Amino acid sequence: MSRLRFDISMSLDGYVAGPNASVDVPLGEGGEQLHEWIFGLASWRDPHGLEGGETGPDDAVIQESLEATGAVLMGRKMFSGGQGPWADDPNRDGWWGDDPPFRKPVFILTHHARETVTYANGTSFTFVTDGIESALEQAREAAAEKDVSIGGGADAAQQYLAAGLVDELELHVVPVLLGGGVRLFDRLGGSPPLLELTRVVDSPTVTHLRYGAIR
């Protein structure tokens, strides 16, 4: 069975988005700082249709994750920023235009049904309305022998962590202090996993901490 993995950038004081997030400012005030380390990497630029980019330890971490992933899980807010009926969502087609960077099946957790959307580059968005376990089952089938990755946001990750379904967690800890916003490890009632540190990779801009679930 494929593993369920999750990786996310986090501030030194534990936030994965800044305060006052909105459709216009989806990462919240100051939240863009959490991802500046990745924008120049070759492994990030290539699927976004950009040439060149830096290589090195940070790039290798991202490339490894991309190659291991066969399908992605994602919350509705991560997909479009909305939460009501799709007809009322001005960003109903998501943030990425006609060439989404995933290049693999993506399963969106939502309360509002709609038909699957498929793109020529291999990306597909399937909208799952019957819960996190159903979405994971569908993603694992689509991923075949590869891993399933939780693409965000914090709420989707919290649901899978609380249910004890996450096999591996990687935090990309950025040396900034946001002072407020969205915390990753809030609302983890239920059965969150016990974790053990399995790898540390560091660079001047970010430290990658990988944890495996103890079962």
Short mmCIF file of N, CA, C and O in Angstrom, two decimals, residues 11-84:
data_model
loop_
_atom_site.label_atom_id
_atom_site.label_comp_id
_atom_site.label_asym_id
_atom_site.label_seq_id
_atom_site.Cartn_x
_atom_site.Cartn_y
_atom_site.Cartn_z
N SER A 11 6.81 28.51 9.65
CA SER A 11 7.66 29.51 10.29
C SER A 11 8.28 28.95 11.56
O SER A 11 7.81 27.94 12.11
N LEU A 12 9.30 29.63 12.05
CA LEU A 12 9.96 29.18 13.26
C LEU A 12 9.03 29.19 14.46
O LEU A 12 9.21 28.41 15.40
N ASP A 13 7.99 30.05 14.44
CA ASP A 13 7.03 30.08 15.54
C ASP A 13 5.77 29.27 15.23
O ASP A 13 4.74 29.43 15.88
N GLY A 14 5.83 28.37 14.23
CA GLY A 14 4.80 27.35 14.07
C GLY A 14 3.63 27.66 13.17
O GLY A 14 2.63 26.93 13.19
N TYR A 15 3.74 28.69 12.34
CA TYR A 15 2.63 29.06 11.45
C TYR A 15 2.89 28.61 10.01
O TYR A 15 4.01 28.71 9.52
N VAL A 16 1.84 28.15 9.35
CA VAL A 16 1.94 27.74 7.95
C VAL A 16 1.27 28.74 7.01
O VAL A 16 1.30 28.58 5.80
N ALA A 17 0.65 29.76 7.57
CA ALA A 17 0.11 30.90 6.81
C ALA A 17 0.07 32.08 7.77
O ALA A 17 -0.05 31.91 8.98
N GLY A 18 0.15 33.28 7.22
CA GLY A 18 0.09 34.47 8.04
C GLY A 18 -1.33 34.84 8.42
O GLY A 18 -2.30 34.20 7.99
N PRO A 19 -1.49 35.87 9.22
CA PRO A 19 -2.84 36.30 9.63
C PRO A 19 -3.62 36.92 8.48
O PRO A 19 -3.05 37.36 7.48
N ASN A 20 -4.96 36.94 8.64
CA ASN A 20 -5.87 37.63 7.71
C ASN A 20 -5.78 37.08 6.29
O ASN A 20 -5.77 37.84 5.32
N ALA A 21 -5.72 35.77 6.17
CA ALA A 21 -5.73 35.15 4.84
C ALA A 21 -7.07 35.40 4.16
O ALA A 21 -8.12 35.47 4.79
N SER A 22 -7.03 35.55 2.84
CA SER A 22 -8.23 35.79 2.04
C SER A 22 -7.98 35.28 0.64
O SER A 22 -6.88 34.83 0.31
N VAL A 23 -9.01 35.37 -0.22
CA VAL A 23 -8.83 34.95 -1.61
C VAL A 23 -7.77 35.82 -2.28
O VAL A 23 -6.97 35.35 -3.10
N ASP A 24 -7.73 37.10 -1.92
CA ASP A 24 -6.75 38.00 -2.52
C ASP A 24 -5.35 37.81 -1.94
O ASP A 24 -4.35 38.04 -2.62
N VAL A 25 -5.30 37.38 -0.66
CA VAL A 25 -4.00 37.14 0.01
C VAL A 25 -4.08 35.74 0.62
O VAL A 25 -4.22 35.58 1.83
N PRO A 26 -4.00 34.68 -0.21
CA PRO A 26 -4.28 33.32 0.28
C PRO A 26 -3.29 32.81 1.33
O PRO A 26 -3.65 31.93 2.12
N LEU A 27 -2.08 33.33 1.35
CA LEU A 27 -1.10 32.89 2.34
C LEU A 27 -1.08 33.78 3.57
O LEU A 27 -0.27 33.58 4.47
N GLY A 28 -1.99 34.75 3.65
CA GLY A 28 -2.04 35.65 4.78
C GLY A 28 -0.92 36.68 4.74
O GLY A 28 -0.01 36.61 3.92
N GLU A 29 -0.98 37.62 5.65
CA GLU A 29 0.02 38.68 5.69
C GLU A 29 1.38 38.11 6.06
O GLU A 29 1.55 37.49 7.10
N GLY A 30 2.34 38.29 5.20
CA GLY A 30 3.69 37.79 5.43
C GLY A 30 3.89 36.33 5.08
O GLY A 30 5.01 35.83 5.14
N GLY A 31 2.81 35.64 4.69
CA GLY A 31 2.90 34.20 4.43
C GLY A 31 3.76 33.83 3.25
O GLY A 31 4.31 32.72 3.19
N GLU A 32 3.91 34.76 2.31
CA GLU A 32 4.74 34.48 1.13
C GLU A 32 6.19 34.18 1.52
O GLU A 32 6.89 33.45 0.81
N GLN A 33 6.64 34.72 2.65
CA GLN A 33 8.01 34.48 3.10
C GLN A 33 8.30 33.00 3.32
O GLN A 33 9.45 32.56 3.22
N LEU A 34 7.25 32.24 3.65
CA LEU A 34 7.44 30.82 3.94
C LEU A 34 7.85 30.03 2.71
O LEU A 34 8.38 28.91 2.85
N HIS A 35 7.62 30.57 1.54
CA HIS A 35 7.84 29.81 0.31
C HIS A 35 8.91 30.41 -0.60
O HIS A 35 9.18 29.87 -1.67
N GLU A 36 9.53 31.49 -0.17
CA GLU A 36 10.55 32.12 -1.01
C GLU A 36 11.72 31.18 -1.30
O GLU A 36 12.35 31.26 -2.36
N TRP A 37 12.01 30.26 -0.38
CA TRP A 37 13.13 29.34 -0.57
C TRP A 37 12.94 28.41 -1.75
O TRP A 37 13.91 27.91 -2.33
N ILE A 38 11.67 28.17 -2.12
CA ILE A 38 11.40 27.16 -3.15
C ILE A 38 11.28 27.74 -4.56
O ILE A 38 11.50 27.04 -5.55
N PHE A 39 10.96 29.03 -4.67
CA PHE A 39 10.62 29.59 -5.97
C PHE A 39 11.77 29.57 -6.97
O PHE A 39 11.54 29.52 -8.18
N GLY A 40 12.99 29.58 -6.50
CA GLY A 40 14.12 29.58 -7.42
C GLY A 40 14.68 28.22 -7.73
O GLY A 40 15.64 28.09 -8.51
N LEU A 41 14.09 27.15 -7.19
CA LEU A 41 14.62 25.80 -7.38
C LEU A 41 14.21 25.24 -8.74
O LEU A 41 13.08 25.41 -9.20
N ALA A 42 15.12 24.51 -9.36
CA ALA A 42 14.84 23.89 -10.66
C ALA A 42 13.65 22.94 -10.58
O ALA A 42 12.83 22.88 -11.50
N SER A 43 13.55 22.20 -9.49
CA SER A 43 12.46 21.22 -9.33
C SER A 43 11.10 21.88 -9.19
O SER A 43 10.08 21.25 -9.51
N TRP A 44 11.05 23.12 -8.74
CA TRP A 44 9.79 23.86 -8.65
C TRP A 44 9.50 24.57 -9.96
O TRP A 44 8.37 24.61 -10.44
N ARG A 45 10.52 25.13 -10.58
CA ARG A 45 10.33 25.92 -11.78
C ARG A 45 9.88 25.07 -12.97
O ARG A 45 9.04 25.49 -13.76
N ASP A 46 10.42 23.88 -13.10
CA ASP A 46 10.12 23.05 -14.27
C ASP A 46 8.62 22.76 -14.42
O ASP A 46 8.06 23.01 -15.49
N PRO A 47 7.92 22.22 -13.39
CA PRO A 47 6.49 21.95 -13.58
C PRO A 47 5.65 23.21 -13.71
O PRO A 47 4.49 23.13 -14.13
N HIS A 48 6.22 24.36 -13.37
CA HIS A 48 5.50 25.62 -13.55
C HIS A 48 5.82 26.27 -14.89
O HIS A 48 5.47 27.44 -15.13
N GLY A 49 6.51 25.52 -15.76
CA GLY A 49 6.79 26.02 -17.10
C GLY A 49 7.90 27.04 -17.17
O GLY A 49 7.98 27.80 -18.15
N LEU A 50 8.79 27.04 -16.17
CA LEU A 50 9.88 28.00 -16.13
C LEU A 50 11.22 27.29 -16.34
O LEU A 50 11.40 26.16 -15.88
N GLU A 51 12.14 27.94 -17.00
CA GLU A 51 13.44 27.33 -17.27
C GLU A 51 14.43 27.64 -16.15
O GLU A 51 14.24 28.57 -15.36
N GLY A 52 15.51 26.83 -16.12
CA GLY A 52 16.61 27.10 -15.19
C GLY A 52 16.24 26.81 -13.76
O GLY A 52 15.34 26.04 -13.46
N GLY A 53 16.99 27.42 -12.85
CA GLY A 53 16.75 27.23 -11.44
C GLY A 53 17.95 26.65 -10.72
O GLY A 53 18.87 26.11 -11.34
N GLU A 54 17.94 26.78 -9.42
CA GLU A 54 19.04 26.33 -8.58
C GLU A 54 18.93 24.84 -8.29
O GLU A 54 17.84 24.28 -8.21
N THR A 55 20.08 24.21 -8.12
CA THR A 55 20.13 22.84 -7.65
C THR A 55 20.85 22.84 -6.30
O THR A 55 21.29 23.88 -5.82
N GLY A 56 20.95 21.66 -5.69
CA GLY A 56 21.56 21.58 -4.37
C GLY A 56 20.66 20.83 -3.41
O GLY A 56 19.67 20.19 -3.83
N PRO A 57 20.94 20.89 -2.09
CA PRO A 57 20.19 20.10 -1.12
C PRO A 57 18.68 20.38 -1.12
O PRO A 57 17.87 19.44 -1.05
N ASP A 58 18.30 21.66 -1.17
CA ASP A 58 16.87 21.99 -1.15
C ASP A 58 16.17 21.45 -2.39
O ASP A 58 15.07 20.89 -2.32
N ASP A 59 16.79 21.61 -3.53
CA ASP A 59 16.22 21.12 -4.79
C ASP A 59 16.09 19.60 -4.76
O ASP A 59 15.08 19.06 -5.23
N ALA A 60 17.07 18.91 -4.19
CA ALA A 60 17.02 17.45 -4.13
C ALA A 60 15.86 16.97 -3.27
O ALA A 60 15.21 15.96 -3.57
N VAL A 61 15.57 17.69 -2.18
CA VAL A 61 14.45 17.32 -1.31
C VAL A 61 13.13 17.41 -2.07
O VAL A 61 12.28 16.51 -2.00
N ILE A 62 12.95 18.49 -2.83
CA ILE A 62 11.70 18.67 -3.58
C ILE A 62 11.60 17.67 -4.71
O ILE A 62 10.55 17.07 -4.96
N GLN A 63 12.69 17.46 -5.43
CA GLN A 63 12.68 16.51 -6.55
C GLN A 63 12.35 15.11 -6.06
O GLN A 63 11.58 14.38 -6.71
N GLU A 64 12.92 14.71 -4.94
CA GLU A 64 12.63 13.40 -4.37
C GLU A 64 11.14 13.24 -4.08
O GLU A 64 10.53 12.21 -4.38
N SER A 65 10.54 14.28 -3.51
CA SER A 65 9.11 14.23 -3.18
C SER A 65 8.25 14.14 -4.44
O SER A 65 7.30 13.35 -4.51
N LEU A 66 8.59 14.93 -5.45
CA LEU A 66 7.81 14.91 -6.70
C LEU A 66 7.87 13.54 -7.37
O LEU A 66 6.85 13.03 -7.86
N GLU A 67 9.05 12.94 -7.39
CA GLU A 67 9.21 11.65 -8.05
C GLU A 67 8.51 10.53 -7.31
O GLU A 67 8.07 9.55 -7.92
N ALA A 68 8.35 10.66 -5.99
CA ALA A 68 7.72 9.61 -5.18
C ALA A 68 6.20 9.69 -5.20
O ALA A 68 5.51 8.74 -4.84
N THR A 69 5.65 10.83 -5.63
CA THR A 69 4.21 11.09 -5.52
C THR A 69 3.46 10.65 -6.77
O THR A 69 3.80 11.04 -7.88
N GLY A 70 2.40 9.85 -6.55
CA GLY A 70 1.56 9.42 -7.65
C GLY A 70 0.20 10.06 -7.69
O GLY A 70 -0.50 10.03 -8.70
N ALA A 71 -0.22 10.69 -6.57
CA ALA A 71 -1.51 11.38 -6.50
C ALA A 71 -1.46 12.35 -5.33
O ALA A 71 -0.66 12.19 -4.40
N VAL A 72 -2.33 13.35 -5.38
CA VAL A 72 -2.32 14.43 -4.39
C VAL A 72 -3.71 14.58 -3.79
O VAL A 72 -4.73 14.48 -4.49
N LEU A 73 -3.74 14.84 -2.47
CA LEU A 73 -4.97 15.21 -1.77
C LEU A 73 -4.92 16.70 -1.44
O LEU A 73 -3.85 17.22 -1.12
N MET A 74 -6.07 17.36 -1.49
CA MET A 74 -6.07 18.80 -1.27
C MET A 74 -7.41 19.26 -0.71
O MET A 74 -8.47 18.76 -1.10
N GLY A 75 -7.38 20.22 0.21
CA GLY A 75 -8.60 20.81 0.72
C GLY A 75 -9.19 21.81 -0.25
O GLY A 75 -8.50 22.35 -1.12
N ARG A 76 -10.46 22.09 -0.09
CA ARG A 76 -11.16 23.04 -0.97
C ARG A 76 -10.52 24.43 -0.91
O ARG A 76 -10.35 25.09 -1.95
N LYS A 77 -10.17 24.90 0.28
CA LYS A 77 -9.59 26.24 0.37
C LYS A 77 -8.24 26.31 -0.32
O LYS A 77 -7.88 27.32 -0.90
N MET A 78 -7.48 25.22 -0.27
CA MET A 78 -6.21 25.19 -0.97
C MET A 78 -6.43 25.26 -2.48
O MET A 78 -5.66 25.87 -3.21
N PHE A 79 -7.51 24.64 -2.94
CA PHE A 79 -7.78 24.60 -4.38
C PHE A 79 -8.23 25.95 -4.91
O PHE A 79 -7.74 26.42 -5.94
N SER A 80 -9.19 26.59 -4.21
CA SER A 80 -9.78 27.80 -4.78
C SER A 80 -9.94 28.96 -3.80
O SER A 80 -10.23 30.08 -4.22
N GLY A 81 -9.79 28.68 -2.50
CA GLY A 81 -10.04 29.71 -1.50
C GLY A 81 -11.50 29.82 -1.11
O GLY A 81 -11.85 30.54 -0.15
N GLY A 82 -12.39 29.11 -1.80
CA GLY A 82 -13.82 29.19 -1.51
C GLY A 82 -14.28 28.10 -0.56
O GLY A 82 -13.53 27.21 -0.18
N GLN A 83 -15.56 28.15 -0.19
CA GLN A 83 -16.11 27.10 0.67
C GLN A 83 -17.60 26.87 0.47
O GLN A 83 -18.15 25.93 1.03
N GLY A 84 -18.29 27.66 -0.33
CA GLY A 84 -19.71 27.46 -0.58
C GLY A 84 -19.95 26.72 -1.88
O GLY A 84 -19.06 26.06 -2.42
#
